[in-house]
Amino acid sequence: MTEPSPPPVFLERRSYRRRRIMDALRLLPVAGVLLWLLPLFWPTAADGPDAPAPLAMSDAVVYVFFVWVVLILAGAALWWALRASADPTEGIVRDDR
Amino acid sequence: MASVNQLIAVSLGYVAFLFAIAFFAERAAARGRGGWLRSPLVYTLSLSIYCTAWTFYGAVGYAARSGMEFVTIYLGPSLVMIGWWWALRKLVRIGRVHRATSVADLISARYGKSNLLAIVVTVMAVIGVTPYIALQLQSVTLSLSIFSGPEGAGSLNQFRAAFWVAFGLAIFTVLFGTRNLNANERHDGVVIAIAVEAVVKLVALLAVGVFVVWGIAGGLGPMMDRIDTSPIGQWNMDRSRWVALTALSAAAFLALPRMFQVMVVENEDERHLQIASWAFPLYLMLMSLFVVPIAVIGLDLMPAGSNPDLFVLTVPLSEGRVGLATLSFLGGFSSATSMVIVATLALSTMMSNHVVMPVWLSARAEGAQVSGDVRDVVILARRASILMIIGLGYLYYRFSGGGAALAAIGLISFAGVAQFLPAMLGGIFWRGATRWGALAGLVVGFTVWVYCSLLPSFGPGAVLSVATFDNGLWGIGWLRPLALFGIEGIDPTVHAVAWSLTLNTAVFLIVSLVTFPEPLERLQGAQFVNVFDHSTQARGWDAALATSEDLMIMTQRILGAEEAQILFRAEARRQGVHGQLPEPTQAFLQHLERELAASVGAATAHAMISQLVGGASVSVQELMAVADESAQILEYSNRLEAKSDELTRTARQLREANQKLTALSVQKDAFLSQISHELRTPMTSIRSFSEILRDTEGLGEVEQTKYASIIHGEAIRLTRLLDDLLDLSVLENGQVSLNLDTGQLGDVLAQSILTAQAGSARHLEVVRHPGEDPVRLMTDLDRLNQVFINLITNAQKYCDAAEPRLEIDVRRTDTAVEVVFRDNGTPIAPEARALIFEKFARINDQDGSGAGLGLAICREIMTRLGGDITLDPTLKGNVFVVRLPQLAALAAQ
């Protein structure tokens, strides 16, 4: 058995792109968490009379669903991009770097 | 208004349709035309069992009570799916590689196939999920009662209706859920029925939503206005609940037994997960899209005090849309039934694999290979478990009276199963997680959940006394179920979730840190955590102890005769063995265990194989493999060490060979000088005496004769030397032809002694043992004679004792006849022993008469005769042993 050779420093363009798509995939839920945590900062009626007026429910609905749609579209786009750049010699799930 | 009977007829028709679809799907799959059953679309739709009747009806009620909070139940799973790369990908891969059949199986397999852990998880899952099943029954009967009009004489008996619903679900699950034993094979019928139901409930909810927005409110704009002017028109969110419920639903999505069933067990292709990662959030988004509008319109239209949980039905009904209401009813019915079917299936697998089978196996001491069809037992256990679980759900519904708001039970159930999460995620991401850590974490989390969430849900005074609520357990203030550690003012759900999960995780981590895992546990831990690096199981069975017959019998009892034969035949073919039964190699045992695990769970399969094999042996090499990188280094250094050992050995051999060569070369040089001396001495005397004869005049008769006989003697000596050389070269080249003859060994010896002593001046006493057995030989007697003469002559020449003496002894062993020549001279030095059979070897050079060829010739002769000659090491004298093969020695006659 030979020792595993160190990974190459520079990747070819396509696998570089794939790595960044995977990075984006990993970051997507983080973005989702942050965006959906944003409603924590909205004023509510329980904050007392000095607080700004509570947000209208219709705006809240639009915001939550807008984030949802963005996440779904981003997820679908990343899936499509990953599939399009899929290297037949390199398994998608195998590559964990 | 539709009568209940009409509705029941529609429901029955719908159920018949589902049965038919499930039936045809199974048929198509059995005929190998079920490719479309395994599409990503079906996978995504089957995930929708997350949306139960609780979400179908309850979400609207939830929204009517607390605005946008309902959406957290969908946000958590959406985040988990979108973040599939983090956890789900690994979970699905582990589930597939290790053929996990359930959450309990996964956790038990990770922690060294501990059945105790599996039982604990199973019991927790049953306790956590049973109220949820009751909830589904409740929602179906509640929705039916809406159609039955005001309560009165003709109104529906809810309990009886619930009973029939439960009965029908049990039949469906038994029929399509236990058809095949292998839990890793897809339940195609069940999955396709669920997928159809997923479409029905989505279409139903969207239809009601569209009707509400465009039919009642008059479009999007007016709808938004109505939302803002409604009682829930302002953002009024309890912030801690927003975070806690999102996290809780995400945790439950991963840990729910039914979600594990559809997401991992029924997964056909890992790529489906990638598509579902965005398609399932899309489904969830669509499911919740119209929840707020329906709630707002319901609050607006319906009389005060009507149940907001049923707005999905009552709003269309109040507008006279019976068809829409019926569709909506079917949607709710679908949500309830699909959840019950899959949850029951998942729980029954856990029950039969981790509770019934271990008990059954330990009850029969003979083990798995003795009488009794395991397959039947497993299927029976699974069916009984299905009936039991649905029965439990029904009983819970019956005795809880179906009062509490739907969403409350749902959240309690979620918090219960979420307790699996630390052990699960810890197990797949952290090698240090141990069995005791997982067990302690689960028990602590579950206890806190029961005390802070489940028991208080029955209300003060029901299970926990009012005093306990006010003053804590045993009057200890910081043990109040809704204010643990004296921290008050937290929302009860957030309180229960936060404390149970925090304590669970903390105990899990701490106990894992202080305990030490068993070898199998460490092995499994490495396999799980590094599942992407090596998707193979390296686990040692002592393969030699199992026989293929036993394994075959056991496998037949679990998988069925045909499948077992196919499996064994394939393995036999792979091994290149002719016939049915392969060799029970370690690799085969591992493969077999995994196949069995798919049917009866990892812990049971492990137990069954260990009954046959007698315990798993984890070898040292495998343990080293656990330590991964350090193991690699260790392995590498081990290899280096082995190599250097080998090199040292080779070097030593080379050195020895070199020494021998050098010695031989010295011998050869010595011989060459010796032989030249040998040749020159007679040549010189021949030449000088022949010159005297030629040149000297008047030599006397006597002198002439004397000189001529000297010349003659020297010539004979030369000839003998040359003869010896020739003889050796002929023997070495294998050109000798043997004259086989029969004769007595004793005669040959006697003749040899006579011949050897005839020409010698030195006295040698030769002693023969008189009582020896007569041995008849069938060999080349002349050559044997030559060997004997040589040995006796050597003794004559070189025995330096004052009274030289040679004992000749004949011994018989099992395989040979040995003739032993033992003299009383000085033993040959050990360093010379290795060389005396070599050509030109001369022990002592004081006598120039030998050319050092005698023993070499003897050895060559004995080799030709099929025997050998050796010098046995002794302290006194020299012992040469001539061995003749048994074949040459005929039985004494």
Tab-separated table of C-alpha atoms in Angstrom, chain B residues 421-730:
chain	number	residue	atom	x	y	z
B	421	LEU	CA	-32.041	13.442	18.590
B	422	PRO	CA	-28.950	13.844	20.815
B	423	ALA	CA	-28.232	10.106	20.749
B	424	MET	CA	-28.887	9.992	17.018
B	425	LEU	CA	-26.891	12.997	15.865
B	426	GLY	CA	-24.240	12.436	18.518
B	427	GLY	CA	-23.915	8.896	17.235
B	428	ILE	CA	-23.388	9.820	13.611
B	429	PHE	CA	-21.108	12.802	14.152
B	430	TRP	CA	-19.169	12.016	17.305
B	431	ARG	CA	-17.033	8.928	17.706
B	432	GLY	CA	-16.839	9.478	21.443
B	433	ALA	CA	-20.538	8.917	22.036
B	434	THR	CA	-21.031	5.795	24.128
B	435	ARG	CA	-23.876	3.438	24.876
B	436	TRP	CA	-24.170	4.533	28.475
B	437	GLY	CA	-24.137	8.159	27.447
B	438	ALA	CA	-26.938	7.571	24.972
B	439	LEU	CA	-28.931	5.552	27.469
B	440	ALA	CA	-28.517	8.071	30.257
B	441	GLY	CA	-29.365	10.986	27.973
B	442	LEU	CA	-32.482	9.259	26.653
B	443	VAL	CA	-33.730	8.298	30.093
B	444	VAL	CA	-33.117	11.733	31.578
B	445	GLY	CA	-34.657	13.574	28.627
B	446	PHE	CA	-37.630	11.270	28.577
B	447	THR	CA	-38.199	11.580	32.320
B	448	VAL	CA	-38.120	15.362	32.141
B	449	TRP	CA	-40.493	15.238	29.190
B	450	VAL	CA	-42.958	12.966	31.017
B	451	TYR	CA	-42.841	15.133	34.112
B	452	CYS	CA	-42.919	18.541	32.465
B	453	SER	CA	-44.967	17.921	29.380
B	454	LEU	CA	-46.930	14.670	29.221
B	455	LEU	CA	-48.330	14.474	32.750
B	456	PRO	CA	-49.199	18.186	33.082
B	457	SER	CA	-51.064	17.932	29.771
B	458	PHE	CA	-53.827	15.989	31.530
B	459	GLY	CA	-54.448	19.068	33.620
B	460	PRO	CA	-53.960	19.861	37.320
B	461	GLY	CA	-55.396	17.166	39.554
B	462	ALA	CA	-55.569	14.494	36.855
B	463	VAL	CA	-52.263	12.661	37.205
B	464	LEU	CA	-50.167	15.222	39.012
B	465	SER	CA	-51.932	16.749	41.992
B	466	VAL	CA	-52.618	20.463	42.215
B	467	ALA	CA	-50.161	20.593	45.097
B	468	THR	CA	-47.447	19.224	42.869
B	469	PHE	CA	-48.178	21.927	40.312
B	470	ASP	CA	-48.021	24.638	42.945
B	471	ASN	CA	-45.283	23.415	45.273
B	472	GLY	CA	-43.352	20.860	43.243
B	473	LEU	CA	-42.826	17.141	43.676
B	474	TRP	CA	-42.620	16.158	47.380
B	475	GLY	CA	-42.996	19.825	48.164
B	476	ILE	CA	-39.616	20.708	46.651
B	477	GLY	CA	-40.082	24.101	45.080
B	478	TRP	CA	-37.590	23.763	42.262
B	479	LEU	CA	-39.246	20.545	41.071
B	480	ARG	CA	-42.450	22.259	39.962
B	481	PRO	CA	-43.373	20.640	36.620
B	482	LEU	CA	-43.867	23.982	34.888
B	483	ALA	CA	-41.035	25.829	36.603
B	484	LEU	CA	-38.071	23.499	36.980
B	485	PHE	CA	-35.242	24.873	39.124
B	486	GLY	CA	-37.572	27.622	40.206
B	487	ILE	CA	-37.399	29.519	36.922
B	488	GLU	CA	-40.899	30.772	36.335
B	489	GLY	CA	-42.618	32.538	33.518
B	490	ILE	CA	-41.450	30.339	30.686
B	491	ASP	CA	-44.064	29.146	28.255
B	492	PRO	CA	-44.906	25.521	29.267
B	493	THR	CA	-44.001	24.010	25.882
B	494	VAL	CA	-40.773	25.974	25.621
B	495	HIS	CA	-40.053	25.065	29.230
B	496	ALA	CA	-40.470	21.334	28.591
B	497	VAL	CA	-38.569	21.341	25.286
B	498	ALA	CA	-35.709	23.455	26.535
B	499	TRP	CA	-35.159	21.584	29.776
B	500	SER	CA	-35.647	18.075	28.428
B	501	LEU	CA	-33.376	18.553	25.415
B	502	THR	CA	-30.755	20.503	27.340
B	503	LEU	CA	-30.545	17.990	30.168
B	504	ASN	CA	-30.699	15.119	27.690
B	505	THR	CA	-27.795	16.505	25.689
B	506	ALA	CA	-25.778	17.455	28.736
B	507	VAL	CA	-26.119	14.038	30.367
B	508	PHE	CA	-25.428	12.320	27.050
B	509	LEU	CA	-22.228	14.294	26.583
B	510	ILE	CA	-20.982	14.002	30.152
B	511	VAL	CA	-21.667	10.284	30.532
B	512	SER	CA	-20.130	9.647	27.109
B	513	LEU	CA	-17.034	11.510	28.192
B	514	VAL	CA	-16.542	9.503	31.368
B	515	THR	CA	-17.465	6.013	30.144
B	516	PHE	CA	-15.451	3.762	27.904
B	517	PRO	CA	-17.035	2.061	24.899
B	518	GLU	CA	-16.782	-1.634	24.154
B	519	PRO	CA	-14.805	-2.786	21.124
B	520	LEU	CA	-17.876	-3.466	18.985
B	521	GLU	CA	-19.253	-0.076	19.937
B	522	ARG	CA	-16.058	1.682	18.907
B	523	LEU	CA	-16.034	-0.237	15.674
B	524	GLN	CA	-19.628	0.691	14.886
B	525	GLY	CA	-18.977	4.269	15.941
B	526	ALA	CA	-16.133	4.538	13.473
B	527	GLN	CA	-18.274	2.951	10.780
B	528	PHE	CA	-21.111	5.386	11.359
B	529	VAL	CA	-19.104	8.569	11.716
B	530	ASN	CA	-16.865	7.781	8.748
B	531	VAL	CA	-19.588	6.275	6.628
B	532	PHE	CA	-18.481	8.221	3.554
B	533	ASP	CA	-14.900	7.054	3.874
B	534	HIS	CA	-15.491	3.360	4.057
B	535	SER	CA	-18.928	2.051	3.447
B	536	THR	CA	-18.041	-1.399	4.581
B	537	GLN	CA	-18.528	-3.144	7.844
B	538	ALA	CA	-15.397	-4.556	9.319
B	539	ARG	CA	-16.449	-6.788	12.087
B	540	GLY	CA	-15.048	-10.091	13.055
B	541	TRP	CA	-16.902	-13.319	13.252
B	542	ASP	CA	-14.853	-16.341	13.984
B	543	ALA	CA	-15.892	-17.864	10.731
B	544	ALA	CA	-14.409	-21.259	11.428
B	545	LEU	CA	-16.997	-22.036	14.072
B	546	ALA	CA	-20.059	-21.835	11.890
B	547	THR	CA	-21.089	-24.469	9.449
B	548	SER	CA	-22.797	-23.534	6.247
B	549	GLU	CA	-25.624	-25.951	6.985
B	550	ASP	CA	-26.535	-24.248	10.250
B	551	LEU	CA	-26.396	-20.846	8.633
B	552	MET	CA	-28.536	-22.033	5.755
B	553	ILE	CA	-31.173	-23.457	8.073
B	554	MET	CA	-31.285	-20.273	10.112
B	555	THR	CA	-31.447	-18.050	7.049
B	556	GLN	CA	-34.240	-20.117	5.570
B	557	ARG	CA	-36.245	-19.643	8.717
B	558	ILE	CA	-35.958	-15.897	8.473
B	559	LEU	CA	-35.865	-15.060	4.809
B	560	GLY	CA	-37.787	-18.057	3.517
B	561	ALA	CA	-36.419	-21.069	1.687
B	562	GLU	CA	-36.232	-19.562	-1.766
B	563	GLU	CA	-34.551	-16.289	-0.839
B	564	ALA	CA	-32.075	-18.099	1.366
B	565	GLN	CA	-31.137	-20.486	-1.413
B	566	ILE	CA	-30.691	-17.652	-3.879
B	567	LEU	CA	-28.496	-15.813	-1.397
B	568	PHE	CA	-26.345	-18.837	-0.646
B	569	ARG	CA	-26.057	-19.894	-4.260
B	570	ALA	CA	-24.948	-16.412	-5.273
B	571	GLU	CA	-22.312	-16.452	-2.555
B	572	ALA	CA	-21.166	-19.924	-3.553
B	573	ARG	CA	-20.799	-18.735	-7.132
B	574	ARG	CA	-18.888	-15.689	-5.978
B	575	GLN	CA	-16.528	-17.875	-3.995
B	576	GLY	CA	-16.159	-20.236	-6.911
B	577	VAL	CA	-17.466	-23.175	-4.890
B	578	HIS	CA	-19.484	-25.814	-6.665
B	579	GLY	CA	-22.890	-26.594	-5.262
B	580	GLN	CA	-25.259	-24.810	-2.934
B	581	LEU	CA	-23.285	-24.089	0.178
B	582	PRO	CA	-20.530	-21.487	0.233
B	583	GLU	CA	-17.685	-21.509	2.689
B	584	PRO	CA	-18.621	-19.652	5.884
B	585	THR	CA	-16.020	-16.961	5.419
B	586	GLN	CA	-15.925	-13.861	7.532
B	587	ALA	CA	-17.030	-11.701	4.645
B	588	PHE	CA	-19.993	-13.955	3.991
B	589	LEU	CA	-21.053	-13.916	7.628
B	590	GLN	CA	-20.994	-10.120	7.612
B	591	HIS	CA	-23.022	-10.005	4.441
B	592	LEU	CA	-25.474	-12.509	5.870
B	593	GLU	CA	-25.828	-10.594	9.090
B	594	ARG	CA	-26.688	-7.481	7.199
B	595	GLU	CA	-29.259	-9.308	5.125
B	596	LEU	CA	-30.836	-10.685	8.261
B	597	ALA	CA	-30.654	-7.278	9.913
B	598	ALA	CA	-32.862	-5.915	7.182
B	599	SER	CA	-35.529	-8.347	8.328
B	600	VAL	CA	-35.199	-8.571	12.062
B	601	GLY	CA	-32.998	-5.625	13.005
B	602	ALA	CA	-29.286	-5.360	13.673
B	603	ALA	CA	-29.340	-6.416	17.305
B	604	THR	CA	-31.427	-9.528	16.700
B	605	ALA	CA	-29.473	-10.551	13.616
B	606	HIS	CA	-26.275	-10.101	15.558
B	607	ALA	CA	-27.644	-12.196	18.413
B	608	MET	CA	-28.794	-14.957	16.062
B	609	ILE	CA	-25.483	-15.236	14.270
B	610	SER	CA	-23.574	-15.121	17.504
B	611	GLN	CA	-25.671	-18.049	18.720
B	612	LEU	CA	-24.333	-20.077	15.831
B	613	VAL	CA	-20.853	-18.724	15.805
B	614	GLY	CA	-20.418	-18.309	19.499
B	615	GLY	CA	-19.705	-14.652	19.972
B	616	ALA	CA	-18.105	-12.031	17.863
B	617	SER	CA	-14.408	-11.738	17.974
B	618	VAL	CA	-13.037	-8.334	17.330
B	619	SER	CA	-9.503	-8.827	16.217
B	620	VAL	CA	-6.622	-6.629	17.156
B	621	GLN	CA	-6.184	-5.488	13.598
B	622	GLU	CA	-9.782	-4.332	13.452
B	623	LEU	CA	-9.453	-2.432	16.671
B	624	MET	CA	-6.469	-0.721	15.198
B	625	ALA	CA	-8.530	0.190	12.183
B	626	VAL	CA	-10.903	1.967	14.566
B	627	ALA	CA	-8.251	4.379	15.561
B	628	ASP	CA	-8.251	5.504	11.946
B	629	GLU	CA	-5.421	7.931	11.346
B	630	SER	CA	-3.305	6.752	14.207
B	631	ALA	CA	-4.166	3.267	13.041
B	632	GLN	CA	-2.941	4.109	9.587
B	633	ILE	CA	0.307	5.333	11.001
B	634	LEU	CA	0.488	2.301	13.226
B	635	GLU	CA	-0.264	-0.001	10.330
B	636	TYR	CA	2.326	1.737	8.255
B	637	SER	CA	4.953	1.441	10.942
B	638	ASN	CA	3.930	-2.166	11.490
B	639	ARG	CA	4.440	-2.817	7.842
B	640	LEU	CA	7.787	-1.075	7.972
B	641	GLU	CA	8.744	-3.159	10.943
B	642	ALA	CA	7.689	-6.340	9.196
B	643	LYS	CA	9.640	-5.294	6.145
B	644	SER	CA	12.713	-4.467	8.143
B	645	ASP	CA	12.399	-7.817	9.928
B	646	GLU	CA	12.231	-9.486	6.572
B	647	LEU	CA	15.222	-7.551	5.359
B	648	THR	CA	17.170	-8.490	8.467
B	649	ARG	CA	16.286	-12.117	7.897
B	650	THR	CA	17.296	-11.963	4.285
B	651	ALA	CA	20.514	-10.222	5.178
B	652	ARG	CA	21.284	-12.910	7.724
B	653	GLN	CA	20.606	-15.619	5.179
B	654	LEU	CA	22.767	-13.840	2.695
B	655	ARG	CA	25.499	-13.520	5.239
B	656	GLU	CA	25.292	-17.215	6.019
B	657	ALA	CA	25.317	-18.105	2.363
B	658	ASN	CA	28.285	-15.843	1.881
B	659	GLN	CA	30.130	-17.439	4.751
B	660	LYS	CA	29.412	-20.840	3.308
B	661	LEU	CA	30.563	-19.723	-0.105
B	662	THR	CA	33.702	-18.230	1.335
B	663	ALA	CA	34.354	-21.410	3.255
B	664	LEU	CA	33.719	-23.447	0.136
B	665	SER	CA	35.976	-21.206	-1.847
B	666	VAL	CA	38.687	-21.662	0.749
B	667	GLN	CA	38.015	-25.385	0.594
B	668	LYS	CA	38.221	-25.316	-3.130
B	669	ASP	CA	41.482	-23.396	-3.100
B	670	ALA	CA	42.790	-25.811	-0.540
B	671	PHE	CA	41.583	-28.694	-2.645
B	672	LEU	CA	43.101	-27.316	-5.805
B	673	SER	CA	46.426	-26.997	-4.132
B	674	GLN	CA	45.759	-30.372	-2.596
B	675	ILE	CA	44.783	-31.975	-5.867
B	676	SER	CA	47.731	-30.475	-7.632
B	677	HIS	CA	49.828	-31.809	-4.835
B	678	GLU	CA	47.983	-35.116	-5.087
B	679	LEU	CA	48.550	-35.241	-8.798
B	680	ARG	CA	52.059	-33.943	-8.686
B	681	THR	CA	53.360	-36.274	-6.000
B	682	PRO	CA	52.570	-39.474	-7.956
B	683	MET	CA	53.440	-37.744	-11.207
B	684	THR	CA	56.802	-36.677	-9.820
B	685	SER	CA	57.623	-40.130	-8.574
B	686	ILE	CA	56.378	-41.709	-11.806
B	687	ARG	CA	58.473	-39.303	-13.815
B	688	SER	CA	61.616	-39.694	-11.723
B	689	PHE	CA	61.378	-43.457	-11.488
B	690	SER	CA	60.653	-43.833	-15.187
B	691	GLU	CA	63.676	-41.532	-15.869
B	692	ILE	CA	65.814	-43.788	-13.667
B	693	LEU	CA	64.535	-46.800	-15.564
B	694	ARG	CA	65.250	-45.141	-18.896
B	695	ASP	CA	68.575	-43.467	-18.169
B	696	THR	CA	70.354	-45.680	-15.648
B	697	GLU	CA	72.460	-48.369	-17.170
B	698	GLY	CA	72.830	-51.675	-15.491
B	699	LEU	CA	69.911	-51.684	-13.151
B	700	GLY	CA	69.378	-54.909	-11.346
B	701	GLU	CA	66.298	-57.054	-11.839
B	702	VAL	CA	65.161	-56.397	-8.341
B	703	GLU	CA	65.517	-52.649	-8.652
B	704	GLN	CA	63.745	-52.608	-11.987
B	705	THR	CA	60.806	-54.485	-10.533
B	706	LYS	CA	60.780	-52.219	-7.484
B	707	TYR	CA	60.757	-49.028	-9.545
B	708	ALA	CA	58.147	-50.374	-11.975
B	709	SER	CA	55.831	-51.372	-9.142
B	710	ILE	CA	56.207	-47.892	-7.603
B	711	ILE	CA	55.217	-46.407	-10.949
B	712	HIS	CA	52.355	-48.845	-11.146
B	713	GLY	CA	51.148	-48.034	-7.607
B	714	GLU	CA	51.267	-44.319	-8.244
B	715	ALA	CA	49.349	-44.774	-11.479
B	716	ILE	CA	46.695	-46.710	-9.599
B	717	ARG	CA	46.429	-43.904	-7.080
B	718	LEU	CA	46.003	-41.394	-9.855
B	719	THR	CA	43.414	-43.543	-11.512
B	720	ARG	CA	41.489	-43.860	-8.252
B	721	LEU	CA	41.500	-40.140	-7.810
B	722	LEU	CA	40.262	-39.599	-11.306
B	723	ASP	CA	37.702	-42.362	-10.843
B	724	ASP	CA	36.356	-40.643	-7.786
B	725	LEU	CA	36.062	-37.343	-9.575
B	726	LEU	CA	34.372	-39.018	-12.495
B	727	ASP	CA	32.065	-40.925	-10.216
B	728	LEU	CA	30.971	-37.785	-8.429
B	729	SER	CA	30.373	-35.881	-11.596
B	730	VAL	CA	28.302	-38.727	-12.998
